[in-house]
Amino acid sequence: MSRPAVIALPLDLFIAMWNESQGQKAPALHRDIACWLNDRLRDGDPRMLIMAFRGCGKSTLTGLYCAWRLALDHDLRILVLSADEALAGKLVRNIRRIIERHPLTADLMPTGSKDQWANDRFTIDRAMELRDPSVMARGIEANITGSRADLVICDDVEVPNTAATAEMRERLRERLAEIDFVLTPNGAQLYLGTPHHRD
């Protein structure tokens, strides 16, 4: 198990500052999920799952969670996996916009060339020279061999197009098993999803 993280600013306060800057309020469910994610990081939990109803804001909260994690550790590498790359790209764009606009993340913006500031991948201003970007989007069927990540977000990897039959579900399990080869030794996985099939 990884050592507990030192959290200077709790996630729920980071989210509250974002909501205030956007003129919105956070429902109680968002505060509960934020506190749970904060505790999981503090305790060093490597496997996390948020399974909740559609439209509750799982992906929005996860975008804020990723921006917060990057604010805590500028050298963090995040891989976002979804059923397809377009869906993963939506979450990556959301993370990027939060970094661009959150009151506490101005120091994450690259100071030089923004050649690594794309919709499907971007690199924040960081001390280490790492081969992988800070955040990258990939579809579950993409080749991720050779990538390295400290945090893998699996956002809606299980959808009818990837899990409609027993054979598809087996293929999905095989693809998800490859995450173990991408994660760094103290890395973590966060799954987001909505139950849609008994299997």
Coordinates of N, CA and C in Angstrom, one line a residue:
M1 N 0.8 -1.2 0.0 CA 0.0 0.0 0.0 C 0.9 1.2 0.0
S2 N 0.5 2.3 -0.7 CA 1.2 3.5 -0.8 C 1.1 4.2 0.5
R3 N 2.0 5.1 0.8 CA 2.0 5.9 2.0 C 0.9 6.9 1.9
P4 N 0.3 7.3 3.1 CA -0.8 8.3 3.1 C -0.4 9.6 2.5
A5 N -1.2 10.2 1.8 CA -0.9 11.5 1.2 C -1.1 12.7 2.2
V6 N -0.3 13.7 2.1 CA -0.5 14.9 2.9 C -1.4 15.8 2.1
I7 N -2.5 16.1 2.6 CA -3.5 16.9 1.9 C -3.6 18.3 2.5
A8 N -3.0 19.3 1.7 CA -3.0 20.7 2.2 C -4.4 21.3 2.1
L9 N -5.2 21.0 1.1 CA -6.5 21.6 0.9 C -7.4 20.4 0.6
P10 N -8.4 20.2 1.4 CA -9.3 19.1 1.2 C -10.1 19.3 -0.1
L11 N -10.5 18.2 -0.8 CA -11.1 18.2 -2.1 C -12.5 19.0 -2.0
D12 N -13.2 18.8 -0.9 CA -14.5 19.5 -0.8 C -14.4 21.0 -0.9
L13 N -13.3 21.5 -0.3 CA -13.0 23.0 -0.3 C -12.6 23.4 -1.7
F14 N -11.8 22.6 -2.4 CA -11.4 22.9 -3.8 C -12.6 22.9 -4.7
I15 N -13.5 22.0 -4.5 CA -14.8 22.0 -5.3 C -15.7 23.2 -4.9
A16 N -15.7 23.5 -3.6 CA -16.5 24.7 -3.2 C -16.0 26.0 -3.8
M17 N -14.7 26.1 -3.9 CA -14.1 27.3 -4.5 C -14.5 27.3 -6.0
W18 N -14.4 26.2 -6.7 CA -14.8 26.1 -8.1 C -16.3 26.5 -8.3
N19 N -17.1 25.9 -7.5 CA -18.6 26.2 -7.6 C -18.9 27.7 -7.4
E20 N -18.2 28.3 -6.4 CA -18.4 29.7 -6.2 C -17.9 30.5 -7.4
S21 N -16.8 30.1 -8.0 CA -16.3 30.9 -9.2 C -17.3 30.7 -10.4
Q22 N -18.0 29.6 -10.4 CA -19.0 29.3 -11.5 C -20.4 29.7 -11.2
G23 N -20.6 30.2 -9.9 CA -22.0 30.6 -9.5 C -22.9 29.4 -9.4
Q24 N -22.4 28.3 -8.8 CA -23.2 27.1 -8.6 C -23.1 26.7 -7.2
K25 N -24.0 25.8 -6.8 CA -23.9 25.2 -5.5 C -23.7 23.7 -5.6
A26 N -23.1 23.0 -4.7 CA -22.8 21.6 -4.7 C -23.9 20.9 -3.9
P27 N -24.6 19.9 -4.5 CA -25.5 19.1 -3.8 C -24.8 18.3 -2.7
A28 N -25.6 17.8 -1.7 CA -25.0 17.0 -0.6 C -24.3 15.8 -1.2
L29 N -24.8 15.2 -2.2 CA -24.2 14.0 -2.8 C -22.7 14.3 -3.2
H30 N -22.6 15.4 -3.9 CA -21.2 15.8 -4.3 C -20.3 16.0 -3.1
R31 N -20.7 16.6 -2.1 CA -19.9 16.8 -0.9 C -19.5 15.4 -0.3
D32 N -20.5 14.5 -0.3 CA -20.2 13.1 0.2 C -19.2 12.4 -0.6
I33 N -19.3 12.5 -1.9 CA -18.3 11.8 -2.8 C -17.0 12.5 -2.7
A34 N -16.9 13.8 -2.6 CA -15.7 14.5 -2.4 C -15.0 14.1 -1.1
C35 N -15.7 14.0 0.0 CA -15.1 13.6 1.2 C -14.6 12.2 1.2
W36 N -15.4 11.3 0.5 CA -14.9 9.9 0.3 C -13.6 9.8 -0.5
L37 N -13.6 10.6 -1.6 CA -12.3 10.6 -2.4 C -11.2 11.2 -1.6
N38 N -11.4 12.2 -0.9 CA -10.4 12.8 0.0 C -9.8 11.7 1.0
D39 N -10.7 11.0 1.6 CA -10.3 10.0 2.5 C -9.6 8.8 1.9
R40 N -10.0 8.5 0.7 CA -9.3 7.4 -0.1 C -7.9 7.8 -0.4
L41 N -7.6 9.0 -0.8 CA -6.3 9.5 -1.0 C -5.5 9.5 0.2
R42 N -6.0 10.0 1.3 CA -5.3 10.1 2.6 C -4.9 8.7 3.1
D43 N -5.8 7.7 2.9 CA -5.5 6.3 3.3 C -4.7 5.5 2.3
G44 N -4.4 6.1 1.2 CA -3.6 5.4 0.2 C -4.3 4.2 -0.5
D45 N -5.7 4.3 -0.6 CA -6.4 3.2 -1.3 C -6.1 3.1 -2.8
P46 N -5.6 2.0 -3.3 CA -5.3 1.9 -4.7 C -6.5 1.6 -5.7
R47 N -7.6 1.1 -5.1 CA -8.7 0.7 -6.0 C -10.0 1.4 -5.4
M48 N -10.6 2.2 -6.3 CA -11.8 2.9 -5.9 C -12.9 2.7 -7.0
L49 N -14.2 2.8 -6.5 CA -15.3 2.7 -7.4 C -16.4 3.7 -7.0
I50 N -16.9 4.4 -8.0 CA -18.0 5.3 -7.8 C -19.1 4.8 -8.7
M51 N -20.1 4.1 -8.2 CA -21.2 3.6 -9.0 C -22.5 4.4 -8.5
A52 N -23.0 5.2 -9.4 CA -24.1 6.0 -9.0 C -25.0 6.2 -10.2
F53 N -26.2 6.8 -10.0 CA -27.2 7.0 -11.1 C -26.7 8.0 -12.1
R54 N -27.3 7.8 -13.3 CA -26.9 8.7 -14.4 C -27.3 10.2 -14.1
G55 N -26.4 11.1 -14.4 CA -26.7 12.5 -14.2 C -26.4 13.0 -12.9
C56 N -25.8 12.2 -12.0 CA -25.5 12.7 -10.7 C -24.2 13.6 -10.6
G57 N -23.5 13.6 -11.7 CA -22.3 14.5 -11.7 C -21.0 13.7 -11.5
K58 N -20.9 12.4 -11.7 CA -19.7 11.6 -11.4 C -18.5 12.2 -12.2
S59 N -18.8 12.4 -13.5 CA -17.6 12.8 -14.4 C -17.2 14.2 -14.0
T60 N -18.2 15.1 -13.7 CA -17.8 16.5 -13.4 C -17.0 16.5 -12.1
L61 N -17.4 15.7 -11.1 CA -16.6 15.6 -9.9 C -15.2 15.0 -10.1
T62 N -15.2 14.0 -11.0 CA -13.9 13.4 -11.3 C -13.0 14.4 -12.0
G63 N -13.5 15.2 -12.8 CA -12.7 16.3 -13.4 C -12.1 17.2 -12.4
L64 N -12.9 17.6 -11.4 CA -12.4 18.4 -10.3 C -11.4 17.6 -9.5
Y65 N -11.6 16.4 -9.2 CA -10.7 15.5 -8.5 C -9.3 15.4 -9.2
C66 N -9.3 15.3 -10.5 CA -8.1 15.2 -11.2 C -7.3 16.5 -11.2
A67 N -8.0 17.6 -11.3 CA -7.4 18.9 -11.2 C -6.8 19.1 -9.8
W68 N -7.5 18.7 -8.8 CA -7.1 18.8 -7.4 C -5.8 18.0 -7.2
R69 N -5.8 16.7 -7.7 CA -4.7 15.8 -7.6 C -3.4 16.5 -8.3
L70 N -3.6 17.1 -9.4 CA -2.5 17.7 -10.1 C -2.0 18.9 -9.3
A71 N -2.9 19.6 -8.7 CA -2.5 20.8 -7.8 C -1.7 20.3 -6.6
L72 N -2.0 19.1 -6.1 CA -1.2 18.5 -5.0 C 0.1 18.0 -5.4
D73 N 0.2 17.4 -6.7 CA 1.4 16.7 -7.2 C 1.5 17.1 -8.7
H74 N 2.4 18.0 -9.0 CA 2.5 18.5 -10.3 C 3.1 17.4 -11.3
D75 N 3.7 16.4 -10.7 CA 4.4 15.4 -11.5 C 3.4 14.2 -11.8
L76 N 2.2 14.2 -11.3 CA 1.3 13.2 -11.4 C 0.9 12.9 -12.9
R77 N 0.8 11.7 -13.3 CA 0.3 11.3 -14.6 C -1.0 10.6 -14.5
I78 N -2.0 11.1 -15.3 CA -3.3 10.5 -15.2 C -3.7 10.0 -16.6
L79 N -4.2 8.8 -16.6 CA -4.7 8.2 -17.9 C -6.2 8.0 -17.7
V80 N -7.0 8.6 -18.7 CA -8.4 8.5 -18.7 C -8.8 7.4 -19.7
L81 N -9.5 6.3 -19.3 CA -9.9 5.3 -20.2 C -11.5 5.4 -20.2
S82 N -12.0 5.3 -21.4 CA -13.5 5.2 -21.6 C -13.8 4.2 -22.7
A83 N -15.1 4.0 -22.9 CA -15.5 3.0 -24.0 C -14.9 3.4 -25.3
D84 N -14.8 4.7 -25.6 CA -14.1 5.1 -26.8 C -13.3 6.4 -26.5
E85 N -12.4 6.8 -27.4 CA -11.5 7.9 -27.1 C -12.3 9.2 -27.1
A86 N -13.4 9.4 -27.8 CA -14.1 10.6 -27.8 C -14.7 10.9 -26.4
L87 N -15.2 9.8 -25.7 CA -15.8 10.0 -24.4 C -14.6 10.3 -23.4
A88 N -13.5 9.6 -23.5 CA -12.4 9.9 -22.6 C -11.9 11.4 -22.8
G89 N -11.9 11.8 -24.1 CA -11.5 13.2 -24.4 C -12.4 14.2 -23.8
K90 N -13.7 13.9 -23.6 CA -14.6 14.9 -23.0 C -14.1 15.1 -21.5
L91 N -13.7 14.1 -20.8 CA -13.3 14.3 -19.4 C -12.0 15.0 -19.4
V92 N -11.1 14.7 -20.3 CA -9.8 15.4 -20.3 C -9.9 16.8 -20.6
R93 N -10.8 17.2 -21.6 CA -11.1 18.6 -21.8 C -11.7 19.3 -20.6
N94 N -12.5 18.6 -19.9 CA -13.1 19.2 -18.7 C -12.0 19.4 -17.6
I95 N -11.1 18.5 -17.4 CA -10.0 18.7 -16.5 C -9.1 19.9 -16.9
R96 N -8.9 20.0 -18.2 CA -8.1 21.1 -18.7 C -8.7 22.4 -18.5
R97 N -10.1 22.5 -18.8 CA -10.8 23.8 -18.5 C -10.8 24.2 -17.1
I98 N -10.9 23.2 -16.2 CA -10.9 23.5 -14.7 C -9.5 24.1 -14.4
I99 N -8.5 23.5 -14.9 CA -7.1 24.0 -14.6 C -7.0 25.4 -15.1
E100 N -7.5 25.7 -16.3 CA -7.4 27.0 -16.8 C -8.2 28.1 -16.0
R101 N -9.2 27.6 -15.3 CA -10.1 28.6 -14.7 C -10.2 28.6 -13.2
H102 N -9.7 27.5 -12.5 CA -9.9 27.4 -11.1 C -9.0 28.5 -10.4
P103 N -9.4 29.1 -9.4 CA -8.6 30.1 -8.7 C -7.3 29.6 -8.1
L104 N -7.2 28.3 -7.9 CA -6.0 27.7 -7.2 C -5.0 27.0 -8.2
T105 N -5.3 27.0 -9.5 CA -4.5 26.2 -10.4 C -3.8 27.0 -11.5
A106 N -3.7 28.3 -11.3 CA -3.0 29.1 -12.3 C -1.5 28.7 -12.4
D107 N -0.9 28.2 -11.4 CA 0.5 27.8 -11.4 C 0.7 26.5 -12.2
L108 N -0.4 25.8 -12.5 CA -0.2 24.6 -13.3 C -0.1 24.9 -14.8
M109 N -0.5 26.1 -15.3 CA -0.5 26.4 -16.7 C 1.0 26.4 -17.2
P110 N 1.2 25.8 -18.4 CA 2.6 25.8 -18.9 C 3.0 27.3 -19.2
T111 N 4.2 27.6 -18.9 CA 4.7 29.0 -19.1 C 5.3 29.2 -20.5
G112 N 5.8 28.1 -21.1 CA 6.4 28.3 -22.5 C 5.4 27.9 -23.5
S113 N 5.8 27.1 -24.5 CA 5.0 26.7 -25.6 C 3.9 25.8 -25.1
K114 N 2.7 25.9 -25.7 CA 1.5 25.1 -25.4 C 1.3 24.0 -26.4
D115 N 2.4 23.4 -26.9 CA 2.3 22.3 -27.8 C 1.8 21.1 -27.2
Q116 N 1.9 21.0 -25.9 CA 1.4 19.9 -25.1 C 0.1 20.2 -24.4
W117 N -0.8 21.0 -25.0 CA -2.0 21.5 -24.4 C -3.2 21.2 -25.3
A118 N -3.4 20.0 -25.6 CA -4.4 19.5 -26.6 C -5.7 19.0 -25.9
N119 N -6.7 18.7 -26.7 CA -7.9 18.3 -26.2 C -7.9 16.9 -25.6
D120 N -7.0 16.0 -26.2 CA -7.0 14.6 -25.7 C -5.8 14.3 -24.8
R121 N -4.9 15.3 -24.6 CA -3.7 15.1 -23.7 C -3.1 16.5 -23.5
F122 N -2.6 16.7 -22.3 CA -1.9 17.9 -22.0 C -0.9 17.7 -20.9
T123 N 0.0 18.6 -20.8 CA 1.1 18.5 -19.8 C 1.1 19.9 -19.0
I124 N 1.0 19.8 -17.7 CA 1.0 21.0 -16.9 C 2.5 21.4 -16.7
D125 N 2.7 22.5 -16.0 CA 4.1 23.0 -15.7 C 4.5 22.1 -14.5
R126 N 5.6 21.3 -14.7 CA 6.0 20.4 -13.7 C 7.5 20.3 -13.7
A127 N 8.1 19.9 -12.5 CA 9.5 19.9 -12.3 C 10.2 18.7 -13.1
M128 N 9.6 17.5 -13.1 CA 10.2 16.4 -13.7 C 10.0 16.4 -15.2
E129 N 11.0 15.8 -15.9 CA 10.8 15.6 -17.4 C 10.4 14.2 -17.6
L130 N 9.1 14.0 -17.8 CA 8.5 12.7 -18.0 C 8.0 12.5 -19.4
R131 N 8.1 11.3 -19.9 CA 7.7 10.9 -21.2 C 6.2 11.1 -21.5
D132 N 5.4 10.7 -20.5 CA 3.9 10.7 -20.6 C 3.4 12.1 -20.2
P133 N 2.3 12.5 -20.8 CA 1.7 13.8 -20.4 C 1.1 13.7 -19.0
S134 N 0.7 14.9 -18.5 CA 0.0 14.9 -17.2 C -1.3 14.2 -17.3
V135 N -2.1 14.4 -18.3 CA -3.4 13.8 -18.5 C -3.5 13.4 -20.0
M136 N -4.0 12.1 -20.2 CA -4.1 11.6 -21.5 C -5.4 10.8 -21.6
A137 N -6.1 10.9 -22.8 CA -7.4 10.2 -23.0 C -7.1 9.0 -24.0
R138 N -7.7 7.9 -23.7 CA -7.6 6.7 -24.5 C -9.0 5.9 -24.5
G139 N -9.3 5.3 -25.6 CA -10.4 4.4 -25.6 C -10.0 3.1 -25.1
I140 N -10.9 2.3 -24.6 CA -10.5 1.0 -23.9 C -9.8 0.0 -24.9
E141 N -10.1 0.2 -26.2 CA -9.5 -0.7 -27.2 C -8.2 -0.2 -27.7
A142 N -7.8 1.0 -27.3 CA -6.5 1.6 -27.7 C -5.3 0.9 -27.2
N143 N -4.2 1.0 -27.8 CA -2.9 0.4 -27.3 C -2.4 1.3 -26.3
I144 N -2.3 0.8 -25.0 CA -1.7 1.7 -24.0 C -0.4 1.1 -23.5
T145 N 0.1 0.0 -24.2 CA 1.4 -0.6 -23.9 C 2.5 0.5 -23.9
G146 N 3.3 0.6 -23.0 CA 4.4 1.5 -22.9 C 4.0 2.8 -22.2
S147 N 2.7 3.0 -21.9 CA 2.3 4.2 -21.2 C 2.6 4.0 -19.7
R148 N 2.7 5.0 -18.9 CA 2.8 4.9 -17.5 C 1.9 6.0 -16.9
A149 N 1.2 5.6 -15.8 CA 0.3 6.5 -15.1 C 0.3 6.2 -13.6
D150 N 0.1 7.3 -12.9 CA 0.0 7.2 -11.4 C -1.4 7.0 -11.0
L151 N -2.3 7.4 -11.9 CA -3.8 7.3 -11.6 C -4.5 7.0 -12.9
V152 N -5.3 5.9 -12.9 CA -6.1 5.6 -14.1 C -7.5 5.8 -13.8
I153 N -8.2 6.6 -14.5 CA -9.6 6.8 -14.4 C -10.4 6.0 -15.5
C154 N -11.2 5.1 -15.0 CA -12.0 4.3 -16.0 C -13.4 4.8 -15.9
D155 N -13.7 5.7 -16.9 CA -15.0 6.4 -16.9 C -15.9 5.8 -18.0
D156 N -17.0 5.1 -17.5 CA -17.9 4.4 -18.5 C -17.2 3.5 -19.5
V157 N -16.3 2.6 -19.0 CA -15.7 1.7 -19.9 C -16.7 0.5 -20.2
E158 N -17.6 0.3 -19.3 CA -18.6 -0.7 -19.5 C -19.9 -0.1 -19.9
V159 N -20.2 -0.2 -21.2 CA -21.4 0.3 -21.9 C -21.9 -0.8 -22.8
P160 N -23.1 -0.7 -23.4 CA -23.6 -1.7 -24.3 C -22.6 -2.1 -25.4
N161 N -21.9 -1.1 -25.9 CA -21.0 -1.4 -27.0 C -19.7 -2.3 -26.6
T162 N -19.5 -2.3 -25.3 CA -18.3 -3.0 -24.8 C -18.7 -4.2 -23.9
A163 N -20.0 -4.3 -23.5 CA -20.4 -5.4 -22.5 C -21.7 -6.0 -22.8
A164 N -22.2 -6.0 -24.0 CA -23.5 -6.5 -24.3 C -23.6 -8.0 -24.3
T165 N -22.5 -8.7 -24.6 CA -22.5 -10.1 -24.6 C -21.5 -10.7 -23.6
A166 N -21.6 -12.0 -23.4 CA -20.6 -12.6 -22.5 C -19.2 -12.5 -23.1
E167 N -19.1 -12.6 -24.4 CA -17.8 -12.5 -25.1 C -17.2 -11.1 -25.0
M168 N -18.1 -10.1 -25.1 CA -17.6 -8.7 -25.0 C -17.2 -8.4 -23.6
R169 N -17.9 -8.9 -22.6 CA -17.5 -8.7 -21.2 C -16.2 -9.4 -20.9
E170 N -15.9 -10.5 -21.5 CA -14.6 -11.2 -21.3 C -13.5 -10.4 -21.9
R171 N -13.7 -9.9 -23.1 CA -12.8 -9.0 -23.8 C -12.5 -7.8 -23.0
L172 N -13.5 -7.2 -22.4 CA -13.4 -6.0 -21.6 C -12.5 -6.3 -20.4
R173 N -12.8 -7.4 -19.7 CA -12.0 -7.8 -18.5 C -10.5 -7.9 -18.9
E174 N -10.2 -8.5 -20.1 CA -8.8 -8.6 -20.6 C -8.2 -7.3 -20.8
R175 N -8.9 -6.4 -21.4 CA -8.4 -5.0 -21.6 C -8.1 -4.3 -20.3
L176 N -9.1 -4.4 -19.4 CA -8.9 -3.8 -18.1 C -7.7 -4.3 -17.3
A177 N -7.4 -5.6 -17.5 CA -6.3 -6.2 -16.8 C -5.0 -5.6 -17.2
E178 N -4.9 -5.0 -18.4 CA -3.7 -4.4 -18.9 C -3.3 -3.1 -18.1
I179 N -4.3 -2.6 -17.3 CA -4.0 -1.4 -16.5 C -2.9 -1.7 -15.5
D180 N -2.8 -2.9 -15.0 CA -1.8 -3.3 -14.1 C -0.4 -3.1 -14.6
F181 N -0.2 -3.2 -15.9 CA 1.1 -3.0 -16.5 C 1.4 -1.5 -16.8
V182 N 0.4 -0.6 -16.7 CA 0.5 0.8 -16.9 C 0.8 1.5 -15.6
L183 N 0.1 1.1 -14.6 CA 0.2 1.8 -13.3 C 1.6 1.7 -12.7
T184 N 2.0 2.8 -12.1 CA 3.2 2.8 -11.4 C 3.0 2.1 -10.1
P185 N 4.1 1.7 -9.4 CA 4.0 0.8 -8.2 C 3.0 1.3 -7.1
N186 N 2.9 2.6 -6.9 CA 2.0 3.1 -5.9 C 0.7 3.8 -6.6
G187 N 0.5 3.4 -7.8 CA -0.6 4.0 -8.6 C -2.0 3.5 -8.1
A188 N -3.0 4.2 -8.5 CA -4.4 4.0 -8.1 C -5.3 4.0 -9.3
Q189 N -6.4 3.3 -9.2 CA -7.5 3.2 -10.2 C -8.8 3.7 -9.6
L190 N -9.5 4.5 -10.4 CA -10.8 4.9 -10.0 C -11.8 4.6 -11.1
Y191 N -12.8 3.8 -10.8 CA -13.8 3.4 -11.8 C -15.1 4.2 -11.5
L192 N -15.7 4.7 -12.6 CA -16.9 5.4 -12.6 C -17.9 4.7 -13.4
G193 N -19.1 4.5 -13.0 CA -20.1 3.8 -13.8 C -21.5 3.8 -13.2
T194 N -22.4 3.3 -14.0 CA -23.8 3.1 -13.7 C -24.2 1.7 -14.0
P195 N -24.8 1.0 -13.0 CA -25.2 -0.4 -13.2 C -26.2 -0.4 -14.4
H196 N -26.0 -1.3 -15.4 CA -26.9 -1.5 -16.5 C -27.2 -2.9 -16.9
H197 N -26.5 -3.9 -16.3 CA -26.7 -5.3 -16.6 C -26.4 -6.1 -15.4
R198 N -27.1 -7.2 -15.2 CA -26.9 -8.0 -14.0 C -25.5 -8.7 -14.0
D199 N -24.9 -8.9 -15.1 CA -23.6 -9.5 -15.2 C -22.5 -8.4 -15.2

